[in-house]
XYZ file of C-alpha atoms in Angstrom:
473
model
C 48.945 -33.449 -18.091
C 50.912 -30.623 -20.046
C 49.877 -30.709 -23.565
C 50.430 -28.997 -27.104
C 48.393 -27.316 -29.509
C 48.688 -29.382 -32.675
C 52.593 -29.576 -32.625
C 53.348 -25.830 -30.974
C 54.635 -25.740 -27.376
C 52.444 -24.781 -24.490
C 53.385 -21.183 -23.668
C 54.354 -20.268 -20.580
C 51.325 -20.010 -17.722
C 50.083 -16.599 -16.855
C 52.789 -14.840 -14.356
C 50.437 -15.838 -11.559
C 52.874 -17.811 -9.099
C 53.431 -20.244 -9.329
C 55.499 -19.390 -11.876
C 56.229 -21.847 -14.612
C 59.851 -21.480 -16.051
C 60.020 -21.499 -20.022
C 58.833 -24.803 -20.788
C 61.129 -26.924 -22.914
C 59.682 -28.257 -26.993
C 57.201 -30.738 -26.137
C 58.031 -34.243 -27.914
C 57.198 -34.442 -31.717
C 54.139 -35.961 -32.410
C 50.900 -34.874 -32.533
C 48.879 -38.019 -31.361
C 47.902 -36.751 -27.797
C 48.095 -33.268 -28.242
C 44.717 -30.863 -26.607
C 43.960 -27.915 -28.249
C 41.994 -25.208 -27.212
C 38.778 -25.319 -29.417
C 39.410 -22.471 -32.108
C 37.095 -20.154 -32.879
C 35.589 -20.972 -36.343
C 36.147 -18.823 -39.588
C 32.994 -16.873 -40.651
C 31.359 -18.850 -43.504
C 29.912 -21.924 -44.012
C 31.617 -25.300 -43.362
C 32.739 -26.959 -46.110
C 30.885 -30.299 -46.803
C 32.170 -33.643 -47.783
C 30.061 -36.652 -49.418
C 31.240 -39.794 -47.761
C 33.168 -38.458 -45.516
C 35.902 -35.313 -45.108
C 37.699 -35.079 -48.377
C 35.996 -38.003 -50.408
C 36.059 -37.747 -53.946
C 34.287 -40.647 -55.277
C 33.713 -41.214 -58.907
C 31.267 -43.579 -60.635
C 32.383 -42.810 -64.056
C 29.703 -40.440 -65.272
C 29.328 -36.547 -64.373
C 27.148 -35.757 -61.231
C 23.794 -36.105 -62.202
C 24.043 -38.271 -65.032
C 21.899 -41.045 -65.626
C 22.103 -44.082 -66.810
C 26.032 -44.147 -66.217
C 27.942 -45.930 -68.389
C 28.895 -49.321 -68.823
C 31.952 -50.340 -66.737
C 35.125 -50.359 -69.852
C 34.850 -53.800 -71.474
C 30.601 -53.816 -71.250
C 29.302 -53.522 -74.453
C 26.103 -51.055 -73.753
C 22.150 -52.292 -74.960
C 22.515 -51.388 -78.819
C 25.682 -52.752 -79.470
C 26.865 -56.557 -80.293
C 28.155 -58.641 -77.563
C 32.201 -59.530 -77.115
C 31.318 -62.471 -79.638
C 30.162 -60.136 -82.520
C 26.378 -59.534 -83.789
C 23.772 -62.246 -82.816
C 25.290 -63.415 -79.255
C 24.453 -62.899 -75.527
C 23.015 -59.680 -73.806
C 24.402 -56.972 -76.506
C 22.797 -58.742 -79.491
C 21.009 -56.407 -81.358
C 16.933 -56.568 -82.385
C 16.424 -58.551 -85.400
C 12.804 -57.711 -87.123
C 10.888 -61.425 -88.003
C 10.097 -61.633 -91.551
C 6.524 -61.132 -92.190
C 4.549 -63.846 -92.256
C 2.942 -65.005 -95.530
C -0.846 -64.419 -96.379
C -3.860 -66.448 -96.476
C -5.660 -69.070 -93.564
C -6.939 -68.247 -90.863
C -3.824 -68.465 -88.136
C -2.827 -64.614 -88.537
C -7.379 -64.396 -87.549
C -6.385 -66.578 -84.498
C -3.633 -64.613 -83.368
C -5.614 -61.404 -83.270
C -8.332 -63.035 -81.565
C -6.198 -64.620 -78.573
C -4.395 -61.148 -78.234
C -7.936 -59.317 -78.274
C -8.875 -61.887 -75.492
C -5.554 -61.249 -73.747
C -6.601 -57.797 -73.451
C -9.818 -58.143 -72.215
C -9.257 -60.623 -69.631
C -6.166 -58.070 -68.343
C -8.477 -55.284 -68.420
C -11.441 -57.163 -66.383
C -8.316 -58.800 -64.072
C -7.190 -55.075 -63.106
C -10.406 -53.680 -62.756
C -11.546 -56.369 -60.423
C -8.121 -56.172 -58.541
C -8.564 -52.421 -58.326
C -12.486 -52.756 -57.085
C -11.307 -55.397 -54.152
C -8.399 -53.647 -53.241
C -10.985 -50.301 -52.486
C -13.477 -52.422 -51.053
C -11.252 -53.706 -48.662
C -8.914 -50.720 -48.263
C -8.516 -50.371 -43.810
C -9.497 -53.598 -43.286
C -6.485 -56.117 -44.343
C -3.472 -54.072 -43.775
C -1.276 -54.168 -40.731
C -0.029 -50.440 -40.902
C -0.996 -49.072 -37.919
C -0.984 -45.259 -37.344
C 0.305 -43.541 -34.076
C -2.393 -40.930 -32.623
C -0.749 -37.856 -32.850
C -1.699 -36.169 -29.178
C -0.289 -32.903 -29.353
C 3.359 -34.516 -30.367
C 3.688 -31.802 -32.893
C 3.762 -29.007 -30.870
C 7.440 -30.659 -30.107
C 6.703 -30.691 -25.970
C 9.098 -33.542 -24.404
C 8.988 -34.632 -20.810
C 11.340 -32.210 -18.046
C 13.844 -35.441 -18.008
C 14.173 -35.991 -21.611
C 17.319 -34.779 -23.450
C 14.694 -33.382 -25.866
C 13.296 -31.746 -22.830
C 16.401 -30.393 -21.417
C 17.040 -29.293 -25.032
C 14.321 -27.530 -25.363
C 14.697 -25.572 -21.901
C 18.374 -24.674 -22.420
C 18.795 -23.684 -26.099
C 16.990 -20.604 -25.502
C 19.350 -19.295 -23.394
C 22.655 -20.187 -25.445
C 24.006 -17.910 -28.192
C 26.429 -18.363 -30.954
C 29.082 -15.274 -30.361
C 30.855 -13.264 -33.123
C 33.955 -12.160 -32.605
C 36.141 -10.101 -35.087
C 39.375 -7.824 -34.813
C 39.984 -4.417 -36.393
C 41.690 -6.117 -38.884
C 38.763 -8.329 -39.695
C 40.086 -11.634 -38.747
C 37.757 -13.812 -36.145
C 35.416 -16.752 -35.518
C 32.600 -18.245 -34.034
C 32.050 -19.531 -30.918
C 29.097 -20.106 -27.838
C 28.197 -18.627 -25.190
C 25.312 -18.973 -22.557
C 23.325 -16.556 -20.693
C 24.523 -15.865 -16.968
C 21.856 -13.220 -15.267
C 19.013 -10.919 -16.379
C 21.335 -8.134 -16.509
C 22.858 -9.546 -20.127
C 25.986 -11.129 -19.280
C 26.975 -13.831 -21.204
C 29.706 -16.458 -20.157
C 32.144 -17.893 -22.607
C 35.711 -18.975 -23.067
C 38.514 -16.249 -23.160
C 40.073 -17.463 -26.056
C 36.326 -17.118 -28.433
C 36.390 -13.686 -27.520
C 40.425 -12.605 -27.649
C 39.925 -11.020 -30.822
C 37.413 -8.294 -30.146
C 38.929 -7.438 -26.583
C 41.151 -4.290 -28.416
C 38.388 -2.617 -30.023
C 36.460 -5.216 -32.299
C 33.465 -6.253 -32.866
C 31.094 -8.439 -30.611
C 27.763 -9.912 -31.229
C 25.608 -12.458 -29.828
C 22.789 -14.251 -31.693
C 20.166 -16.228 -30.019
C 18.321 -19.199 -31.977
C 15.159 -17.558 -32.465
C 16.935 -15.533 -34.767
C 17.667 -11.884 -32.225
C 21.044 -10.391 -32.431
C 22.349 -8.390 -30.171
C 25.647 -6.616 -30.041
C 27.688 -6.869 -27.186
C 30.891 -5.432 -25.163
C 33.840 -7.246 -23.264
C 33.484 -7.182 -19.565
C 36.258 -8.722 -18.308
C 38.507 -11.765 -19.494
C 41.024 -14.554 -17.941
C 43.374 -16.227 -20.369
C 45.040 -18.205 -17.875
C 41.591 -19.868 -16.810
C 40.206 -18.796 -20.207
C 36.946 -17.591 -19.233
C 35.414 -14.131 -20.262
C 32.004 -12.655 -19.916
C 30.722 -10.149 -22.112
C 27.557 -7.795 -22.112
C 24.843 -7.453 -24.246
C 24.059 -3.927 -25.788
C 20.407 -3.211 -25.175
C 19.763 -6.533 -23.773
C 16.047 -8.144 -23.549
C 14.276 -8.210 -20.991
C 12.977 -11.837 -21.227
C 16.683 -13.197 -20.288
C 16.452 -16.199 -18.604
C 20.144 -17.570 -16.849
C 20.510 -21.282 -17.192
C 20.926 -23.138 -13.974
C 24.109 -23.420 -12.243
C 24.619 -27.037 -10.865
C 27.599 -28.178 -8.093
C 30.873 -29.841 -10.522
C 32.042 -31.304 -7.141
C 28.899 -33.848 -7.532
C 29.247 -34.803 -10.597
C 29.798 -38.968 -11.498
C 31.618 -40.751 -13.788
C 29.349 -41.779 -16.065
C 26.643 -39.361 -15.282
C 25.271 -38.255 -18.402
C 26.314 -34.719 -20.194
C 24.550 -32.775 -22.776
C 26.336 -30.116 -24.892
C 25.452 -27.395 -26.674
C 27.391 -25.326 -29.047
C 28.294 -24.015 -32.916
C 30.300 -26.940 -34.407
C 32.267 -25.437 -37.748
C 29.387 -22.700 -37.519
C 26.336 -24.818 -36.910
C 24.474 -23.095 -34.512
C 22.111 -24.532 -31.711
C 23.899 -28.254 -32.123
C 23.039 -30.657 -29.030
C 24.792 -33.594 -28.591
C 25.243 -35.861 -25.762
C 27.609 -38.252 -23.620
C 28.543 -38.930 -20.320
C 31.514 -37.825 -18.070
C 34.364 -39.779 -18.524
C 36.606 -38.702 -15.915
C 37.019 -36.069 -13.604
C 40.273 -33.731 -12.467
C 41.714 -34.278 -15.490
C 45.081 -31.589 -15.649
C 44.719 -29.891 -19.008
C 46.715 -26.978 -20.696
C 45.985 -25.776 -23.744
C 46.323 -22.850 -25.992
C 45.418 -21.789 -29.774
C 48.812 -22.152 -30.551
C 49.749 -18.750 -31.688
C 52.842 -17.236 -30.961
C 51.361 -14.432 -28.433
C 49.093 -16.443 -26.123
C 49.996 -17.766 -22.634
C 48.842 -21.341 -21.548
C 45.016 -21.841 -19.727
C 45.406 -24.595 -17.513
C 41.707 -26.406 -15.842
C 41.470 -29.442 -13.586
C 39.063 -30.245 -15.855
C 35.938 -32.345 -16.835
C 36.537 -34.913 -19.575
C 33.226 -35.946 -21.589
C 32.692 -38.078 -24.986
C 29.933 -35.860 -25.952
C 30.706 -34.841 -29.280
C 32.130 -30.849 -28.779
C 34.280 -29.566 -32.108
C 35.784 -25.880 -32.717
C 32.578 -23.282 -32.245
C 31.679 -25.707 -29.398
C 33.879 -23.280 -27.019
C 32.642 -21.125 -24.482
C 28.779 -23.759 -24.669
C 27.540 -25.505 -21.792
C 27.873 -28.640 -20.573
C 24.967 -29.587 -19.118
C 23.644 -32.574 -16.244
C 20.898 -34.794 -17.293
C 18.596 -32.882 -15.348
C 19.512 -29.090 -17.407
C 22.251 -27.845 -15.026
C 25.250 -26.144 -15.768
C 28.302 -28.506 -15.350
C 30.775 -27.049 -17.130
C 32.025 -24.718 -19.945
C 33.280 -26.639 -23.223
C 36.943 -25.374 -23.699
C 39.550 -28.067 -25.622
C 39.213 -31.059 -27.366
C 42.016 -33.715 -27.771
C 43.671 -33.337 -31.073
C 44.772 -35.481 -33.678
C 47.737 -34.661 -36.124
C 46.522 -32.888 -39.460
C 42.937 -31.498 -38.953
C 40.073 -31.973 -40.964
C 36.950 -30.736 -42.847
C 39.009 -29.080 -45.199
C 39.886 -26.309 -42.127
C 42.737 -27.357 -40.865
C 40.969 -28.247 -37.789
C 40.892 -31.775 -35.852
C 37.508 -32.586 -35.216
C 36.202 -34.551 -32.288
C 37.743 -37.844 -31.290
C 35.623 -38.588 -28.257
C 38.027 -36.652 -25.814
C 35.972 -32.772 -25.081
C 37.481 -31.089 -21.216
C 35.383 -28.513 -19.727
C 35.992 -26.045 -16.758
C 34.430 -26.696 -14.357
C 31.181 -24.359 -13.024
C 32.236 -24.043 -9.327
C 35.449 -22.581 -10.768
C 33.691 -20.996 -13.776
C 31.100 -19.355 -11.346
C 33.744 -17.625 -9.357
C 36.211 -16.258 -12.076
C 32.475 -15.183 -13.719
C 31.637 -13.012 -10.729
C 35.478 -11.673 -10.307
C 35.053 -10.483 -13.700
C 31.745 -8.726 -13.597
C 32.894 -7.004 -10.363
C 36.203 -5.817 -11.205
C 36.467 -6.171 -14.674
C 39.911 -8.503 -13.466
C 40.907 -12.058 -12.770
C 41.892 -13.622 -9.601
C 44.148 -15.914 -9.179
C 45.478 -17.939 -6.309
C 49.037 -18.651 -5.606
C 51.374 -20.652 -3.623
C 54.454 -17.989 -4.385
C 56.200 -20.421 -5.858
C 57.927 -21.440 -9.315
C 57.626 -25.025 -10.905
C 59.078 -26.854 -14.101
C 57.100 -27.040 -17.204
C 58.601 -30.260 -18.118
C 56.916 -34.011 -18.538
C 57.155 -35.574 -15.226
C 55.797 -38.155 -13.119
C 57.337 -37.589 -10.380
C 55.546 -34.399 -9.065
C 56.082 -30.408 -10.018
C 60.146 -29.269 -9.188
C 59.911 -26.103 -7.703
C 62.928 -24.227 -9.986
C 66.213 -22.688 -8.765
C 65.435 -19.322 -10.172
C 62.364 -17.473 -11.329
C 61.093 -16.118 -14.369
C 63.111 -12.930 -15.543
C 66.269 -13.790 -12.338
C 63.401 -13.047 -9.779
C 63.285 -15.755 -6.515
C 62.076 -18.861 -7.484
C 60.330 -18.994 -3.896
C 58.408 -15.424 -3.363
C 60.216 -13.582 -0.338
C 57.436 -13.869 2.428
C 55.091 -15.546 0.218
C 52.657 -18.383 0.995
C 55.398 -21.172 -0.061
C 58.226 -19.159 2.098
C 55.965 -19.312 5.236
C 55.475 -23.243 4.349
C 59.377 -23.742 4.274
C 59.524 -24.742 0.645
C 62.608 -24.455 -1.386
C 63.933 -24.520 -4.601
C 64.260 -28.264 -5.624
C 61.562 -29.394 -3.666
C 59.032 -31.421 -5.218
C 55.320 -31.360 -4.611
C 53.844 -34.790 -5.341
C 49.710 -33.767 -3.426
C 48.184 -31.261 -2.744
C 45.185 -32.376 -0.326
C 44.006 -35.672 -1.693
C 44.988 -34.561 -5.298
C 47.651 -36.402 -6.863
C 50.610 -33.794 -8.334
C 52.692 -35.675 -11.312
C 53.613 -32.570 -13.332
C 53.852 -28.564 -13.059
C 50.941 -27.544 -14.894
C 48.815 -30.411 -13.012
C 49.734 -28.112 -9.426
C 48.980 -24.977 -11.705
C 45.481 -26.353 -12.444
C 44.649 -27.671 -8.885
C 45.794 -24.786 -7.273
C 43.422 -22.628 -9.355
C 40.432 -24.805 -8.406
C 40.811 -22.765 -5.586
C 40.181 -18.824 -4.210
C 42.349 -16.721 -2.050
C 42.849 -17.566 1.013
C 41.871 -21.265 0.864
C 44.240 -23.294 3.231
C 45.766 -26.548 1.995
C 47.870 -29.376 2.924
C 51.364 -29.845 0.339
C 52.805 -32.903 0.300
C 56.188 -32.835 -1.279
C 59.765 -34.710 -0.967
C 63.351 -33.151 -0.256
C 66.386 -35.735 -0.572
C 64.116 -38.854 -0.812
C 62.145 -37.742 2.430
C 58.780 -36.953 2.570
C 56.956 -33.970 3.947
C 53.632 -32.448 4.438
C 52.954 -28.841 5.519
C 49.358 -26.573 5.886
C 49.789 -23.404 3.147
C 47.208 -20.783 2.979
C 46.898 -19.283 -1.183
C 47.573 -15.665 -1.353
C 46.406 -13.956 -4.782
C 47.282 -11.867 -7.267
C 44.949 -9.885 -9.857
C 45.172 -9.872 -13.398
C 46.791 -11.946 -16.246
C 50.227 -9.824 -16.445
């Protein structure tokens, strides 16, 4: 599906082929829109009692106690709605004193003295059974504690897999020469101190800001850019003077994953470091483009993972991990409701969290650290932007007057033309232009597969081997 960010249009995809033409204003609305998960302002989140922007009054200042009477409630000194004398407000009257003389006034004394007495035997004897038989009435039982506070959780345990994983994610710092920045997650990738995260955490120390990386146990360490890929929006960065305790998390296979298998995440929320929550996968393949909406970037686009484990902005660039501690997938976008929250600005989650998948992630990860540069795969090709159904149009001209089909290209040796629509490619069902853009990246260089498209109402199917191009411009 091509989406917005919060109302702005999806930018244009990265110039690798195939080449999306400008794509037209997106429909008004924000109710469906995904949104890259932004970074999140330095600073702690802003907290709401009752909820995000609940104000709540009980008609006294915080703190105050008793609070006043509800308007209309006369309060304990005063006379009730009927004037002195009546119902719950009547004041204290004083009795008159009683006159002198006889021996009732003795009487009186003597019962209260008794009263006393008898309560003062009647508590201690209460007191001197209740110790007497303290341990052996009462129900309460106690739990043995067996080592349970050393906090040690069986391997299959979400507390477990907790436990084993948060070591190895940090919370990233990223900040521009002109001081502006956020927070975001990152996980550890090899001994050597690479870190994997999301492109679009990092974007604003890749000219010359600042980069660190703190781990939960409190180490910070700064770090460097490697390499970074808006258009799949992943970017690995190194740490300076890394430890040498590192330990990667476990990569597992994305192709295996269930719907319905359960999915742990881990991430920053609004700032709050070392947050696990936890879900299952709710679908698979799902086409996603996204960007943070400013004016400057170009469109990421994922055949992603879609899990309800709660993931909010400073989740981006964490790990989605299996129920057994694997590596699934990277936390990248969220779908977004109109307005924002928390007092930011920001939608938080709704239940609807897309991550890139690890195969994919893996690769791009290792191109990276290698070159330094993305690679892409391409058909040669150019396709509409806009909402469809019906497949993704390859245009009649290119971006900038260049060939909408690339002279000699992989789509050229196919046959393809302009106009011709692409409704599969293998089993995957094409409905839309940044849907082919996503598949087609699921795969490397090289990779041969079988395009299904349709030219005057007939059908077609032809064998294309990807070519490749390096780099996001």
């Amino acid at each position: 599906m091509s989406t917005e960010n919060e109302g702005n249009a999806v930018p244009p995809a990265p110039s690798a082929p195939p080449v999306p033409v400008a794509s037209p204003a997106p429909p008004q609305g924000d109710a469906g829109a995904t949104a890259q998960l932004p970074p999140v302002p330095p600073g702690p989140p802003e907290q709401h009692p009752y909820g995000p922007g609940a104000t709540q009054s009980y008609g006294a200042p915080e703190g105050s106690w008793p609070p006043p009477p509800p308007p209309g409630t006369p309060g304990y000194g005063e006379a009730g709605a009927g004037g002195p004398g009546g119902g719950w407000g009547a004041s204290y009257q004083q009795p008159a004193p009683k006159p002198a003389g006889g021996g009732r006034g003795g009487l009186i004394a003597a019962v209260l003295v008794a009263a006393l007495v008898a309560g003062g035997l009647g508590g201690g004897l209460g007191y001197t059974l209740a110790k007497d038989n303290d341990g052996q009435g009462s129900t309460t039982v106690s739990a043995a504690d067996n080592g349970a506070s050393q906090v040690k959780r069986a391997p299959g345990t979400i507390a477990g897999v907790a436990s084993k994983a948060l070591p190895s994610t940090v919370t990233i710092e990223a900040e521009s020469n002109s001081g502006e920045g956020g927070t975001g997650t990152g996980f550890v990738f090899d001994t050597q101190g690479h870190i994997v995260t999301n492109n679009h955490v990092v974007a604003e120390a890749v000219d010359g800001g600042k980069l660190s990386a703190t781990f939960p146990d409190g180490r910070k360490y700064a770090a460097e850019v490697v390499g970074h890929a808006q258009g799949y929006d992943v970017a690995v960065i190194k740490l300076k003077n890394a430890p040498s305790d590192l330990k990667p998390l476990s990569l597992g296979n994305s192709d295996q994953v269930a719907v319905g298998d359960e999915t742990i995440a881990i991430g920053a929320p609004f700032g709050l470091s070392n947050t696990v929550t936890t879900g299952i996968i709710s679908a698979k393949n799902r086409p996603v483009a996204s960007s943070d909406g400013s004016s400057s970037s170009k469109a990421s686009y994922m055949s992603a993972l879609q899990t309800d484990a709660s993931i909010n902005p400073g989740n981006s660039g964490g790990p989605l991990l299996s129920a057994s501690g694997a590596v699934i997938g990277i936390n990248s976008a969220i779908q977004s409701t109109s307005g924002g929250s928390f007092g930011s600005g920001q939608s938080g989650s709704i239940g609807l969290g897309f991550a890139i998948p690890i195969n994919q992630a893996k690769y791009v990860a290792q191109q990276l650290i290698k070159s330094g540069k993305p690679v892409y795969a391409k058909i040669g090709a150019s396709v509409s932007l806009e909402e469809s159904t019906d497949g993704a149009k390859i245009t009649d001209q290119g971006t900038g007057g260049a060939d909408a089909v690339e002279p000699s290209g992989p789509a050229a040796k196919a046959g393809l033309k302009p106009g011709d629509v692409i409704t599969k490619l293998d089993d995957s069902v094409i409905d839309s232009g940044p849907t082919l853009i996503g598949e087609i990246w699921t795969h490397k260089p090289g990779d041969k597969v079988k395009v299904t498209y349709t030219r005057d109402g007939d059908q077609h199917t032809v064998d294309l081997t990807l070519g490749s191009r390096v780099g996001d411009s």
